[in-house]
Amino acid sequence: MTSSLHIDTPAACAKHDTMFVAFELGKAKWELGIVMPGGGKLSQYVVAGGDAKAALQLISKARQKAQRRAGGGVRVVSCYEAGYDGFWLHRWLADQGIENLVLDAASIQVNRRARRAKTDRLDLEQLMSALMRHDWGDRLACRVVHVPSVAQEDDRRPGRERDRLVKERVGHVNRIKGLLHGQGVRDVLPRARNFCTWLGEVRTGDGHGLPPHLMAELKREHGRLLLVQEQIAEIEAQTVAARQAAAPAPMASKINQLIELKSLGPVSSQTLVGEVFFRDFENRRQVGSYFGLTGTPFNSGGSRREQGIGKAGSPRALTTAIELAWLWRRHQPGSALSRWFEDRVGDQKGRVRRIAIVALARKLMVALWRFLEHGLVPEGAILRAAAHT
């Protein structure tokens, strides 16, 4: 561990007897910045990446020094940016009695010059400044990430793994189709049960059988496709079992509740609950903001225009919300939300329709949140018996 030169930062507030700690996390090394109570200098230290015990030793040593100066207890507040290291460090610091915040990296203010200096030291200084301002009541200094519990984080894994496997399946199917298309073979169905038998009988565009090396490659590619399909089926069976349990877990119960609404299926419901509705929202604005379905007006001087939705939320949740808005119109045509869309769009096509569907998606997500939290069925919506499959 080595100590760096001191760096000027905003002075710590002595009346709170608070010591601030900022982590700049990397794979090879972690950099720690510490500001003592009442101090105006940031002391920088370096430990090996992932060595939480060494970091705790540094923090404990600095805390003891601060307590001797203050003549009493000292509160420790730390922070790091959400990223590759996830949330395990947050939980570990909380177990050590340290108040920790996980910050949204995109919310931290940076210099807007075209060419700005960027070093670990400057990043650490910006983190420290944001942490101190936030602790002193400046809620615009940065945004704090909601940290899910261990159980909530684990319950999100099946849905995310399934999404990744579906993309892999599409890749394998496209690869097989592409290889055969290059031989003049069209209308291929790689997921058909008799594909391997068909592969031995197929003829190329010039009337020959498939070359031996190409045949071997196709069989290996098809084997990987079958493996991915088996894994997808296994995950889907596990999620069905979780929803059909006698006492479903909280997330499984919410999924079952969403499935009761016509137009929502198991996959979309699992995505919404796993990505969004596992957490608590205070109002509809927070729901829309979490999806990234908020406007970004540009009103400065004589310029007045709307730049479109912010898209600052979860991409997976945003995509699902837009898809469900289209499905809602199809399967819930008599609902108040569908009528609202038709009254404003009518027979118009193109851009107007695409803009309106985003507005409908926001209204629908707020309605689903109210349905889950308060049991308020969207006006005019059709309910179905929950099959839980």
Tab-separated table of C-alpha atoms in Angstrom:
chain	number	residue	atom	x	y	z
A	1	MET	CA	0.000	0.000	0.000
A	2	THR	CA	1.322	3.423	-0.906
A	3	SER	CA	0.160	6.912	-0.059
A	4	SER	CA	-0.017	9.642	-2.678
A	5	LEU	CA	0.233	13.390	-2.432
A	6	HIS	CA	-2.653	15.270	-0.888
A	7	ILE	CA	-5.292	16.686	-3.209
A	8	ASP	CA	-7.436	19.738	-2.589
A	9	THR	CA	-11.125	18.908	-2.109
A	10	PRO	CA	-14.070	20.665	-0.433
A	11	ALA	CA	-13.452	20.880	3.299
A	12	ALA	CA	-15.211	18.242	5.404
A	13	CYS	CA	-17.896	19.450	7.787
A	14	ALA	CA	-16.376	19.203	11.274
A	15	LYS	CA	-19.649	19.395	13.218
A	16	HIS	CA	-20.727	16.011	11.888
A	17	ASP	CA	-17.421	14.274	12.742
A	18	THR	CA	-17.714	12.387	9.454
A	19	MET	CA	-14.863	10.738	7.598
A	20	PHE	CA	-15.406	10.310	3.871
A	21	VAL	CA	-13.983	7.442	1.813
A	22	ALA	CA	-14.164	7.071	-1.977
A	23	PHE	CA	-13.253	3.898	-3.900
A	24	GLU	CA	-11.986	3.906	-7.499
A	25	LEU	CA	-12.310	0.226	-8.331
A	26	GLY	CA	-10.269	-1.595	-10.942
A	27	LYS	CA	-9.348	-5.180	-11.686
A	28	ALA	CA	-5.650	-4.798	-10.869
A	29	LYS	CA	-5.829	-2.174	-8.132
A	30	TRP	CA	-8.188	-0.213	-5.955
A	31	GLU	CA	-7.548	3.441	-5.169
A	32	LEU	CA	-8.956	4.892	-1.971
A	33	GLY	CA	-9.422	8.530	-1.155
A	34	ILE	CA	-9.921	9.577	2.471
A	35	VAL	CA	-10.902	12.982	3.845
A	36	MET	CA	-10.663	13.373	7.620
A	37	PRO	CA	-13.309	15.268	9.654
A	38	GLY	CA	-12.634	18.971	9.382
A	39	GLY	CA	-9.862	18.408	6.866
A	40	GLY	CA	-9.541	19.881	3.412
A	41	LYS	CA	-7.122	17.416	1.877
A	42	LEU	CA	-7.765	14.128	0.153
A	43	SER	CA	-5.263	11.402	1.003
A	44	GLN	CA	-4.906	8.768	-1.693
A	45	TYR	CA	-3.964	5.123	-1.149
A	46	VAL	CA	-3.592	2.073	-3.388
A	47	VAL	CA	-4.353	-1.566	-2.567
A	48	ALA	CA	-4.515	-4.687	-4.705
A	49	GLY	CA	-7.770	-5.144	-6.592
A	50	GLY	CA	-10.305	-7.063	-4.515
A	51	ASP	CA	-8.283	-6.807	-1.282
A	52	ALA	CA	-11.137	-5.591	0.915
A	53	LYS	CA	-9.287	-6.422	4.133
A	54	ALA	CA	-6.375	-4.145	3.225
A	55	ALA	CA	-8.841	-1.368	2.412
A	56	LEU	CA	-10.561	-1.887	5.776
A	57	GLN	CA	-7.218	-1.657	7.580
A	58	LEU	CA	-6.580	1.722	5.960
A	59	ILE	CA	-10.049	2.959	6.852
A	60	SER	CA	-9.784	1.680	10.446
A	61	LYS	CA	-6.399	3.306	10.940
A	62	ALA	CA	-7.673	6.643	9.615
A	63	ARG	CA	-10.824	6.336	11.725
A	64	GLN	CA	-8.846	5.757	14.916
A	65	LYS	CA	-6.746	8.821	14.141
A	66	ALA	CA	-9.897	10.884	13.541
A	67	GLN	CA	-11.460	9.650	16.805
A	68	ARG	CA	-8.398	10.706	18.786
A	69	ARG	CA	-8.618	14.162	17.242
A	70	ALA	CA	-12.378	14.481	17.780
A	71	GLY	CA	-12.386	12.923	21.211
A	72	GLY	CA	-15.351	10.725	20.345
A	73	GLY	CA	-16.966	8.550	17.722
A	74	VAL	CA	-16.530	9.233	14.029
A	75	ARG	CA	-19.014	8.331	11.344
A	76	VAL	CA	-17.597	6.800	8.151
A	77	VAL	CA	-19.341	7.285	4.798
A	78	SER	CA	-17.982	5.680	1.636
A	79	CYS	CA	-18.947	5.389	-2.006
A	80	TYR	CA	-18.011	3.767	-5.285
A	81	GLU	CA	-19.414	3.763	-8.811
A	82	ALA	CA	-21.770	0.996	-9.894
A	83	GLY	CA	-19.979	-1.254	-12.321
A	84	TYR	CA	-18.083	-4.490	-12.795
A	85	ASP	CA	-17.727	-5.249	-9.066
A	86	GLY	CA	-21.471	-5.315	-8.493
A	87	PHE	CA	-22.878	-4.956	-4.980
A	88	TRP	CA	-20.882	-7.404	-2.865
A	89	LEU	CA	-18.547	-4.644	-1.650
A	90	HIS	CA	-21.525	-2.533	-0.569
A	91	ARG	CA	-22.872	-5.379	1.556
A	92	TRP	CA	-19.450	-6.135	3.008
A	93	LEU	CA	-18.872	-2.501	3.990
A	94	ALA	CA	-22.317	-2.370	5.613
A	95	ASP	CA	-21.393	-5.444	7.677
A	96	GLN	CA	-18.313	-3.554	8.872
A	97	GLY	CA	-20.444	-0.656	10.120
A	98	ILE	CA	-19.630	1.695	7.227
A	99	GLU	CA	-22.350	3.682	5.504
A	100	ASN	CA	-21.826	3.113	1.793
A	101	LEU	CA	-23.442	4.567	-1.313
A	102	VAL	CA	-23.308	3.035	-4.780
A	103	LEU	CA	-23.338	5.932	-7.241
A	104	ASP	CA	-24.594	6.090	-10.804
A	105	ALA	CA	-21.473	6.954	-12.789
A	106	ALA	CA	-23.478	8.823	-15.439
A	107	SER	CA	-24.880	11.226	-12.818
A	108	ILE	CA	-21.501	12.563	-11.632
A	109	GLN	CA	-20.634	15.966	-13.055
A	110	VAL	CA	-17.577	16.174	-15.292
A	111	ASN	CA	-15.709	18.914	-17.109
A	112	ARG	CA	-17.351	19.520	-20.488
A	113	ARG	CA	-14.227	20.608	-22.329
A	114	ALA	CA	-13.556	18.742	-25.556
A	115	ARG	CA	-10.179	17.621	-24.241
A	116	ARG	CA	-10.289	17.115	-20.514
A	117	ALA	CA	-7.737	15.411	-18.334
A	118	LYS	CA	-8.832	12.023	-17.029
A	119	THR	CA	-6.769	10.127	-14.477
A	120	ASP	CA	-7.565	7.873	-11.533
A	121	ARG	CA	-6.581	10.701	-9.221
A	122	LEU	CA	-9.025	13.142	-10.845
A	123	ASP	CA	-11.774	10.497	-10.927
A	124	LEU	CA	-11.236	9.865	-7.222
A	125	GLU	CA	-11.433	13.585	-6.515
A	126	GLN	CA	-14.717	13.879	-8.435
A	127	LEU	CA	-16.153	10.909	-6.555
A	128	MET	CA	-15.172	12.429	-3.232
A	129	SER	CA	-16.657	15.803	-4.129
A	130	ALA	CA	-19.947	14.193	-5.167
A	131	LEU	CA	-20.089	12.081	-1.992
A	132	MET	CA	-19.473	15.032	0.315
A	133	ARG	CA	-21.995	17.273	-1.418
A	134	HIS	CA	-24.614	14.511	-1.345
A	135	ASP	CA	-24.022	13.873	2.346
A	136	TRP	CA	-24.428	17.575	3.100
A	137	GLY	CA	-27.843	17.625	1.436
A	138	ASP	CA	-27.126	18.413	-2.225
A	139	ARG	CA	-29.254	15.708	-3.873
A	140	LEU	CA	-28.306	16.985	-7.337
A	141	ALA	CA	-24.645	16.158	-6.798
A	142	CYS	CA	-25.175	12.527	-7.885
A	143	ARG	CA	-27.710	9.734	-8.058
A	144	VAL	CA	-27.594	6.786	-5.654
A	145	VAL	CA	-28.249	3.319	-7.079
A	146	HIS	CA	-30.888	1.157	-5.393
A	147	VAL	CA	-29.064	-1.936	-4.132
A	148	PRO	CA	-31.184	-5.117	-4.343
A	149	SER	CA	-31.034	-7.754	-1.660
A	150	VAL	CA	-29.133	-10.985	-2.271
A	151	ALA	CA	-32.413	-12.841	-2.836
A	152	GLN	CA	-33.741	-10.190	-5.228
A	153	GLU	CA	-30.509	-10.167	-7.209
A	154	ASP	CA	-30.533	-13.959	-7.452
A	155	ASP	CA	-34.191	-14.056	-8.538
A	156	ARG	CA	-33.292	-11.855	-11.507
A	157	ARG	CA	-30.755	-14.332	-12.850
A	158	PRO	CA	-33.085	-16.824	-14.648
A	159	GLY	CA	-34.726	-14.147	-16.763
A	160	ARG	CA	-31.436	-12.580	-17.764
A	161	GLU	CA	-29.858	-15.939	-18.512
A	162	ARG	CA	-32.815	-16.903	-20.680
A	163	ASP	CA	-32.524	-13.653	-22.666
A	164	ARG	CA	-28.840	-14.344	-23.286
A	165	LEU	CA	-29.519	-17.952	-24.341
A	166	VAL	CA	-32.270	-16.852	-26.724
A	167	LYS	CA	-29.769	-14.540	-28.428
A	168	GLU	CA	-27.317	-17.431	-28.676
A	169	ARG	CA	-30.038	-19.608	-30.194
A	170	VAL	CA	-30.764	-16.979	-32.835
A	171	GLY	CA	-27.046	-16.809	-33.602
A	172	HIS	CA	-26.760	-20.578	-34.101
A	173	VAL	CA	-29.872	-20.693	-36.292
A	174	ASN	CA	-28.615	-17.834	-38.461
A	175	ARG	CA	-25.189	-19.433	-38.777
A	176	ILE	CA	-26.674	-22.724	-40.006
A	177	LYS	CA	-28.940	-20.919	-42.456
A	178	GLY	CA	-26.030	-18.839	-43.722
A	179	LEU	CA	-23.774	-21.843	-44.307
A	180	LEU	CA	-26.485	-23.653	-46.264
A	181	HIS	CA	-27.514	-20.557	-48.192
A	182	GLY	CA	-23.957	-20.358	-49.493
A	183	GLN	CA	-24.529	-23.788	-51.062
A	184	GLY	CA	-27.803	-22.801	-52.693
A	185	VAL	CA	-29.974	-24.441	-50.019
A	186	ARG	CA	-32.905	-22.280	-48.891
A	187	ASP	CA	-35.918	-22.551	-46.557
A	188	VAL	CA	-33.867	-24.230	-43.808
A	189	LEU	CA	-35.473	-25.156	-40.469
A	190	PRO	CA	-32.574	-25.872	-38.050
A	191	ARG	CA	-34.925	-26.326	-35.093
A	192	ALA	CA	-36.993	-29.036	-36.807
A	193	ARG	CA	-36.849	-32.503	-35.222
A	194	ASN	CA	-35.812	-34.207	-38.459
A	195	PHE	CA	-33.099	-31.673	-39.307
A	196	CYS	CA	-30.179	-34.129	-39.043
A	197	THR	CA	-31.941	-36.658	-41.290
A	198	TRP	CA	-32.819	-33.915	-43.764
A	199	LEU	CA	-29.199	-32.708	-43.709
A	200	GLY	CA	-27.972	-36.055	-45.018
A	201	GLU	CA	-30.424	-35.988	-47.925
A	202	VAL	CA	-30.210	-32.351	-49.013
A	203	ARG	CA	-28.563	-31.374	-52.299
A	204	THR	CA	-26.715	-28.171	-53.089
A	205	GLY	CA	-27.846	-25.747	-55.756
A	206	ASP	CA	-25.719	-27.539	-58.369
A	207	GLY	CA	-27.098	-30.967	-57.460
A	208	HIS	CA	-24.324	-32.373	-55.237
A	209	GLY	CA	-24.348	-33.567	-51.632
A	210	LEU	CA	-22.893	-31.365	-48.895
A	211	PRO	CA	-19.049	-31.459	-48.651
A	212	PRO	CA	-17.771	-33.521	-45.678
A	213	HIS	CA	-16.120	-30.664	-43.755
A	214	LEU	CA	-19.178	-28.463	-44.149
A	215	MET	CA	-21.382	-31.337	-43.003
A	216	ALA	CA	-19.217	-31.784	-39.886
A	217	GLU	CA	-19.364	-28.058	-39.111
A	218	LEU	CA	-23.144	-28.019	-39.514
A	219	LYS	CA	-23.525	-30.957	-37.148
A	220	ARG	CA	-21.357	-29.295	-34.500
A	221	GLU	CA	-23.283	-26.046	-34.879
A	222	HIS	CA	-26.564	-27.945	-34.612
A	223	GLY	CA	-25.277	-29.720	-31.491
A	224	ARG	CA	-24.633	-26.346	-29.833
A	225	LEU	CA	-28.111	-25.245	-30.894
A	226	LEU	CA	-29.644	-28.319	-29.243
A	227	LEU	CA	-27.668	-27.654	-26.048
A	228	VAL	CA	-28.916	-24.059	-25.896
A	229	GLN	CA	-32.498	-25.234	-26.439
A	230	GLU	CA	-32.144	-27.742	-23.601
A	231	GLN	CA	-30.851	-25.037	-21.266
A	232	ILE	CA	-33.689	-22.686	-22.205
A	233	ALA	CA	-36.209	-25.451	-21.506
A	234	GLU	CA	-34.552	-26.146	-18.148
A	235	ILE	CA	-34.751	-22.493	-17.095
A	236	GLU	CA	-38.383	-22.221	-18.203
A	237	ALA	CA	-39.268	-25.365	-16.229
A	238	GLN	CA	-37.639	-23.907	-13.110
A	239	THR	CA	-39.532	-20.631	-13.425
A	240	VAL	CA	-42.837	-22.468	-13.931
A	241	ALA	CA	-42.159	-24.566	-10.828
A	242	ALA	CA	-41.386	-21.418	-8.824
A	243	ARG	CA	-44.676	-19.804	-9.884
A	244	GLN	CA	-46.698	-22.966	-9.187
A	245	ALA	CA	-45.261	-23.463	-5.702
A	246	ALA	CA	-47.722	-23.617	-2.821
A	247	ALA	CA	-46.155	-20.490	-1.331
A	248	PRO	CA	-44.518	-18.581	-4.237
A	249	ALA	CA	-41.689	-16.177	-3.484
A	250	PRO	CA	-42.573	-12.443	-3.612
A	251	MET	CA	-41.264	-12.022	-7.156
A	252	ALA	CA	-43.060	-15.171	-8.360
A	253	SER	CA	-46.299	-13.895	-6.813
A	254	LYS	CA	-45.981	-10.621	-8.724
A	255	ILE	CA	-45.369	-12.521	-11.952
A	256	ASN	CA	-48.517	-14.580	-11.364
A	257	GLN	CA	-50.457	-11.390	-10.713
A	258	LEU	CA	-49.318	-9.771	-13.963
A	259	ILE	CA	-50.172	-12.892	-15.978
A	260	GLU	CA	-53.785	-12.441	-14.900
A	261	LEU	CA	-53.942	-9.477	-17.305
A	262	LYS	CA	-54.575	-10.441	-20.901
A	263	SER	CA	-51.642	-9.500	-23.218
A	264	LEU	CA	-48.993	-10.209	-20.550
A	265	GLY	CA	-47.276	-13.588	-20.674
A	266	PRO	CA	-44.748	-15.366	-18.438
A	267	VAL	CA	-41.640	-14.010	-20.206
A	268	SER	CA	-42.673	-10.339	-20.306
A	269	SER	CA	-44.003	-10.515	-16.735
A	270	GLN	CA	-40.755	-12.043	-15.504
A	271	THR	CA	-38.766	-9.299	-17.218
A	272	LEU	CA	-40.872	-6.512	-15.724
A	273	VAL	CA	-40.770	-7.924	-12.201
A	274	GLY	CA	-37.095	-8.884	-12.338
A	275	GLU	CA	-35.925	-5.586	-13.811
A	276	VAL	CA	-38.356	-3.043	-12.378
A	277	PHE	CA	-41.156	-4.049	-10.044
A	278	PHE	CA	-38.958	-5.869	-7.531
A	279	ARG	CA	-38.277	-2.472	-5.966
A	280	ASP	CA	-40.558	0.047	-4.284
A	281	PHE	CA	-41.661	3.254	-5.998
A	282	GLU	CA	-43.245	6.212	-4.272
A	283	ASN	CA	-45.116	7.682	-7.242
A	284	ARG	CA	-45.745	7.362	-10.966
A	285	ARG	CA	-42.942	9.774	-11.843
A	286	GLN	CA	-40.403	7.421	-10.344
A	287	VAL	CA	-41.878	4.555	-12.368
A	288	GLY	CA	-41.617	6.460	-15.646
A	289	SER	CA	-38.121	7.652	-14.826
A	290	TYR	CA	-36.911	4.134	-14.018
A	291	PHE	CA	-38.058	2.970	-17.455
A	292	GLY	CA	-36.371	5.946	-19.107
A	293	LEU	CA	-39.769	7.113	-20.377
A	294	THR	CA	-39.298	10.762	-19.470
A	295	GLY	CA	-39.115	13.764	-21.763
A	296	THR	CA	-35.948	15.812	-22.341
A	297	PRO	CA	-37.074	19.345	-23.238
A	298	PHE	CA	-34.580	21.872	-24.569
A	299	ASN	CA	-35.902	25.256	-23.464
A	300	SER	CA	-33.131	27.835	-23.544
A	301	GLY	CA	-33.413	31.395	-24.787
A	302	GLY	CA	-35.640	31.444	-27.837
A	303	SER	CA	-35.232	27.728	-28.549
A	304	ARG	CA	-38.106	25.457	-27.603
A	305	ARG	CA	-38.072	21.815	-28.639
A	306	GLU	CA	-38.481	18.303	-27.283
A	307	GLN	CA	-35.468	16.021	-27.737
A	308	GLY	CA	-37.360	12.775	-27.144
A	309	ILE	CA	-37.397	10.360	-24.228
A	310	GLY	CA	-34.351	10.179	-21.989
A	311	LYS	CA	-33.759	6.389	-22.303
A	312	ALA	CA	-31.823	6.561	-19.039
A	313	GLY	CA	-33.463	3.474	-17.585
A	314	SER	CA	-32.920	-0.230	-18.086
A	315	PRO	CA	-32.733	-1.038	-21.845
A	316	ARG	CA	-34.239	-4.478	-21.244
A	317	ALA	CA	-37.194	-3.008	-19.341
A	318	LEU	CA	-37.686	-0.202	-21.879
A	319	THR	CA	-37.793	-2.653	-24.789
A	320	THR	CA	-40.328	-4.826	-22.967
A	321	ALA	CA	-42.493	-1.804	-22.158
A	322	ILE	CA	-42.695	-0.728	-25.815
A	323	GLU	CA	-43.464	-4.279	-26.973
A	324	LEU	CA	-46.207	-4.627	-24.361
A	325	ALA	CA	-47.756	-1.333	-25.444
A	326	TRP	CA	-48.297	-2.740	-28.949
A	327	LEU	CA	-49.608	-6.018	-27.517
A	328	TRP	CA	-51.938	-4.141	-25.168
A	329	ARG	CA	-53.605	-2.402	-28.104
A	330	ARG	CA	-54.152	-5.738	-29.821
A	331	HIS	CA	-55.426	-7.795	-26.865
A	332	GLN	CA	-57.072	-5.041	-24.782
A	333	PRO	CA	-58.822	-2.901	-27.454
A	334	GLY	CA	-61.669	-1.958	-25.122
A	335	SER	CA	-59.464	-0.642	-22.307
A	336	ALA	CA	-59.233	3.051	-21.503
A	337	LEU	CA	-55.549	3.093	-22.463
A	338	SER	CA	-56.220	1.650	-25.930
A	339	ARG	CA	-59.085	4.100	-26.492
A	340	TRP	CA	-56.820	6.973	-25.432
A	341	PHE	CA	-54.296	5.887	-28.063
A	342	GLU	CA	-56.872	5.561	-30.832
A	343	ASP	CA	-58.489	8.936	-30.036
A	344	ARG	CA	-55.165	10.717	-30.465
A	345	VAL	CA	-53.657	8.740	-33.332
A	346	GLY	CA	-56.619	7.543	-35.354
A	347	ASP	CA	-55.512	6.500	-38.858
A	348	GLN	CA	-52.178	8.341	-38.768
A	349	LYS	CA	-49.072	6.344	-39.568
A	350	GLY	CA	-45.338	6.632	-39.139
A	351	ARG	CA	-43.683	9.006	-36.680
A	352	VAL	CA	-46.862	10.156	-34.926
A	353	ARG	CA	-47.810	6.564	-34.196
A	354	ARG	CA	-44.346	5.701	-32.870
A	355	ILE	CA	-44.339	8.725	-30.565
A	356	ALA	CA	-47.801	7.901	-29.242
A	357	ILE	CA	-46.892	4.279	-28.491
A	358	VAL	CA	-44.101	5.497	-26.203
A	359	ALA	CA	-46.626	7.624	-24.314
A	360	LEU	CA	-48.915	4.610	-24.089
A	361	ALA	CA	-46.050	2.485	-22.771
A	362	ARG	CA	-45.461	4.964	-19.942
A	363	LYS	CA	-49.141	5.036	-19.007
A	364	LEU	CA	-49.281	1.233	-19.157
A	365	MET	CA	-46.266	0.772	-16.883
A	366	VAL	CA	-47.778	3.151	-14.325
A	367	ALA	CA	-51.063	1.225	-14.539
A	368	LEU	CA	-49.245	-2.089	-14.000
A	369	TRP	CA	-47.409	-0.642	-10.989
A	370	ARG	CA	-50.744	0.422	-9.462
A	371	PHE	CA	-52.157	-3.023	-10.237
A	372	LEU	CA	-49.288	-4.725	-8.388
A	373	GLU	CA	-49.131	-2.344	-5.435
A	374	HIS	CA	-52.796	-1.506	-4.869
A	375	GLY	CA	-54.711	-4.110	-6.874
A	376	LEU	CA	-56.215	-1.444	-9.168
A	377	VAL	CA	-57.132	-3.148	-12.441
A	378	PRO	CA	-56.539	-0.853	-15.452
A	379	GLU	CA	-59.862	0.633	-16.542
A	380	GLY	CA	-61.609	-1.602	-19.053
A	381	ALA	CA	-58.889	-4.287	-18.961
A	382	ILE	CA	-59.773	-7.952	-19.391
A	383	LEU	CA	-58.634	-10.355	-16.680
A	384	ARG	CA	-58.098	-14.045	-17.226
A	385	ALA	CA	-57.673	-16.923	-14.811
A	386	ALA	CA	-53.983	-17.172	-13.985
A	387	ALA	CA	-52.724	-20.351	-15.588
A	388	HIS	CA	-49.294	-19.857	-13.983
A	389	THR	CA	-47.568	-21.643	-16.854
